[in-house]
Structure formats: C-alpha cells, structure tokens
C-alpha cells in the first residue's frame, strides 16, 4: 500500500487513485511543470537529463505563481499535449 500526503489543509481526507504508469517513455510526451518556486528549475533540469536518457519527449511549462493553482488554460494545454506531468516542487 502506498500512502500519499496532501500538503493542502483539507478538513477531510480525500480518496484519490494513482494514475496508471506510462507503458513506455520512448513513446510518451511528458510535461515538466515548474510551479515558480525557487530552485524548481534546478530540479526540472536534472529530471530532464534523466528522462531524455530514457528516450522521453518533454515539454516545459511554468505556472505564473506557486501560491495559486495553475490557470485553467494551462492545465487544458498540458492535458491536450502530454500523457503525463511532473510538477517541480523545490526551495
């Protein structure tokens, strides 16, 4: 069993299912989403190196600010263009 911790201040624990893993990185487009926290770009840069070594196609996105959810248009764009997304949280 995997336990995920949600950093939001939810009053009641929400049940969430994990998304299925991508079957193959060489046939996948992965979004790297920088949430605009300090050093997030460093984390994304290292992820990019590792994923490119494994044959993934990457697209970069950036939220305007880390203190708010990604704008709806950005979320829609990522969903339309990518099969998975990795968010970079850093400080």
mmCIF file of C-alpha atoms in Angstrom:
data_model
loop_
_atom_site.group_PDB
_atom_site.id
_atom_site.type_symbol
_atom_site.label_atom_id
_atom_site.label_comp_id
_atom_site.label_asym_id
_atom_site.label_seq_id
_atom_site.Cartn_x
_atom_site.Cartn_y
_atom_site.Cartn_z
ATOM 1 C CA UNK A 1 0.000 0.000 0.000
ATOM 2 C CA UNK A 2 1.221 3.489 -0.874
ATOM 3 C CA UNK A 3 0.411 6.442 1.353
ATOM 4 C CA UNK A 4 0.334 9.880 -0.260
ATOM 5 C CA UNK A 5 0.359 13.019 1.841
ATOM 6 C CA UNK A 6 -1.547 16.034 0.587
ATOM 7 C CA UNK A 7 0.023 19.327 1.719
ATOM 8 C CA UNK A 8 -3.256 21.254 1.449
ATOM 9 C CA UNK A 9 -5.320 21.948 4.537
ATOM 10 C CA UNK A 10 -8.182 19.606 3.744
ATOM 11 C CA UNK A 11 -10.532 19.011 6.672
ATOM 12 C CA UNK A 12 -11.458 15.540 5.436
ATOM 13 C CA UNK A 13 -9.069 13.138 3.765
ATOM 14 C CA UNK A 14 -9.901 12.765 0.073
ATOM 15 C CA UNK A 15 -9.607 9.355 -1.552
ATOM 16 C CA UNK A 16 -7.543 9.539 -4.727
ATOM 17 C CA UNK A 17 -6.425 6.799 -7.068
ATOM 18 C CA UNK A 18 -2.982 6.815 -8.615
ATOM 19 C CA UNK A 19 -2.903 7.329 -12.358
ATOM 20 C CA UNK A 20 -1.561 4.376 -14.315
ATOM 21 C CA UNK A 21 2.120 4.438 -15.230
ATOM 22 C CA UNK A 22 3.091 5.237 -18.789
ATOM 23 C CA UNK A 23 3.818 1.967 -20.599
ATOM 24 C CA UNK A 24 6.877 3.321 -22.412
ATOM 25 C CA UNK A 25 8.817 6.569 -22.049
ATOM 26 C CA UNK A 26 10.058 6.450 -25.637
ATOM 27 C CA UNK A 27 6.514 6.905 -26.932
ATOM 28 C CA UNK A 28 5.404 9.426 -24.320
ATOM 29 C CA UNK A 29 5.308 13.191 -24.092
ATOM 30 C CA UNK A 30 5.845 14.338 -20.526
ATOM 31 C CA UNK A 31 5.099 17.819 -19.205
ATOM 32 C CA UNK A 32 7.641 19.311 -16.820
ATOM 33 C CA UNK A 33 5.705 21.914 -14.839
ATOM 34 C CA UNK A 34 7.740 24.471 -12.912
ATOM 35 C CA UNK A 35 5.475 25.911 -10.226
ATOM 36 C CA UNK A 36 7.706 29.008 -9.880
ATOM 37 C CA UNK A 37 9.285 28.162 -6.528
ATOM 38 C CA UNK A 38 12.970 28.905 -6.027
ATOM 39 C CA UNK A 39 15.273 26.200 -7.434
ATOM 40 C CA UNK A 40 12.412 24.409 -9.180
ATOM 41 C CA UNK A 41 14.273 24.961 -12.436
ATOM 42 C CA UNK A 42 17.287 23.101 -10.998
ATOM 43 C CA UNK A 43 15.120 20.104 -10.153
ATOM 44 C CA UNK A 44 13.446 20.175 -13.568
ATOM 45 C CA UNK A 45 16.831 20.403 -15.282
ATOM 46 C CA UNK A 46 18.023 17.223 -13.607
ATOM 47 C CA UNK A 47 14.747 15.426 -14.350
ATOM 48 C CA UNK A 48 15.060 16.486 -17.965
ATOM 49 C CA UNK A 49 18.527 14.901 -18.210
ATOM 50 C CA UNK A 50 17.305 11.616 -16.735
ATOM 51 C CA UNK A 51 14.158 11.433 -18.839
ATOM 52 C CA UNK A 52 15.945 12.306 -22.079
ATOM 53 C CA UNK A 53 18.402 9.462 -21.406
ATOM 54 C CA UNK A 54 15.383 7.162 -21.321
ATOM 55 C CA UNK A 55 14.006 8.476 -24.623
ATOM 56 C CA UNK A 56 11.131 10.634 -23.370
ATOM 57 C CA UNK A 57 9.811 13.634 -25.278
ATOM 58 C CA UNK A 58 9.494 16.615 -22.944
ATOM 59 C CA UNK A 59 7.565 19.872 -22.942
ATOM 60 C CA UNK A 60 8.206 22.661 -20.443
ATOM 61 C CA UNK A 61 5.521 24.729 -18.720
ATOM 62 C CA UNK A 62 5.603 27.262 -15.895
ATOM 63 C CA UNK A 63 2.926 28.492 -13.519
ATOM 64 C CA UNK A 64 2.778 32.265 -13.045
ATOM 65 C CA UNK A 65 2.989 31.860 -9.244
ATOM 66 C CA UNK A 66 3.381 28.967 -6.817
ATOM 67 C CA UNK A 67 0.750 30.357 -4.443
ATOM 68 C CA UNK A 68 -2.217 29.619 -6.728
ATOM 69 C CA UNK A 69 -3.352 26.630 -8.780
ATOM 70 C CA UNK A 70 -2.214 26.507 -12.395
ATOM 71 C CA UNK A 71 -4.552 28.535 -14.618
ATOM 72 C CA UNK A 72 -7.303 26.503 -16.269
ATOM 73 C CA UNK A 73 -5.970 27.244 -19.780
ATOM 74 C CA UNK A 74 -2.516 25.953 -18.808
ATOM 75 C CA UNK A 75 -3.998 22.760 -17.335
ATOM 76 C CA UNK A 76 -6.014 22.201 -20.509
ATOM 77 C CA UNK A 77 -2.967 22.777 -22.706
ATOM 78 C CA UNK A 78 -0.896 20.275 -20.718
ATOM 79 C CA UNK A 79 -3.706 17.694 -20.824
ATOM 80 C CA UNK A 80 -4.042 18.105 -24.600
ATOM 81 C CA UNK A 81 -0.303 17.937 -25.341
ATOM 82 C CA UNK A 82 1.060 15.432 -22.817
ATOM 83 C CA UNK A 83 0.411 11.967 -21.439
ATOM 84 C CA UNK A 84 1.872 12.729 -18.014
ATOM 85 C CA UNK A 85 3.006 15.673 -15.942
ATOM 86 C CA UNK A 86 5.736 16.095 -13.336
ATOM 87 C CA UNK A 87 5.493 19.117 -11.068
ATOM 88 C CA UNK A 88 8.728 20.550 -9.688
ATOM 89 C CA UNK A 89 8.470 21.470 -6.037
ATOM 90 C CA UNK A 90 11.646 22.922 -4.598
ATOM 91 C CA UNK A 91 13.058 25.511 -2.216
#
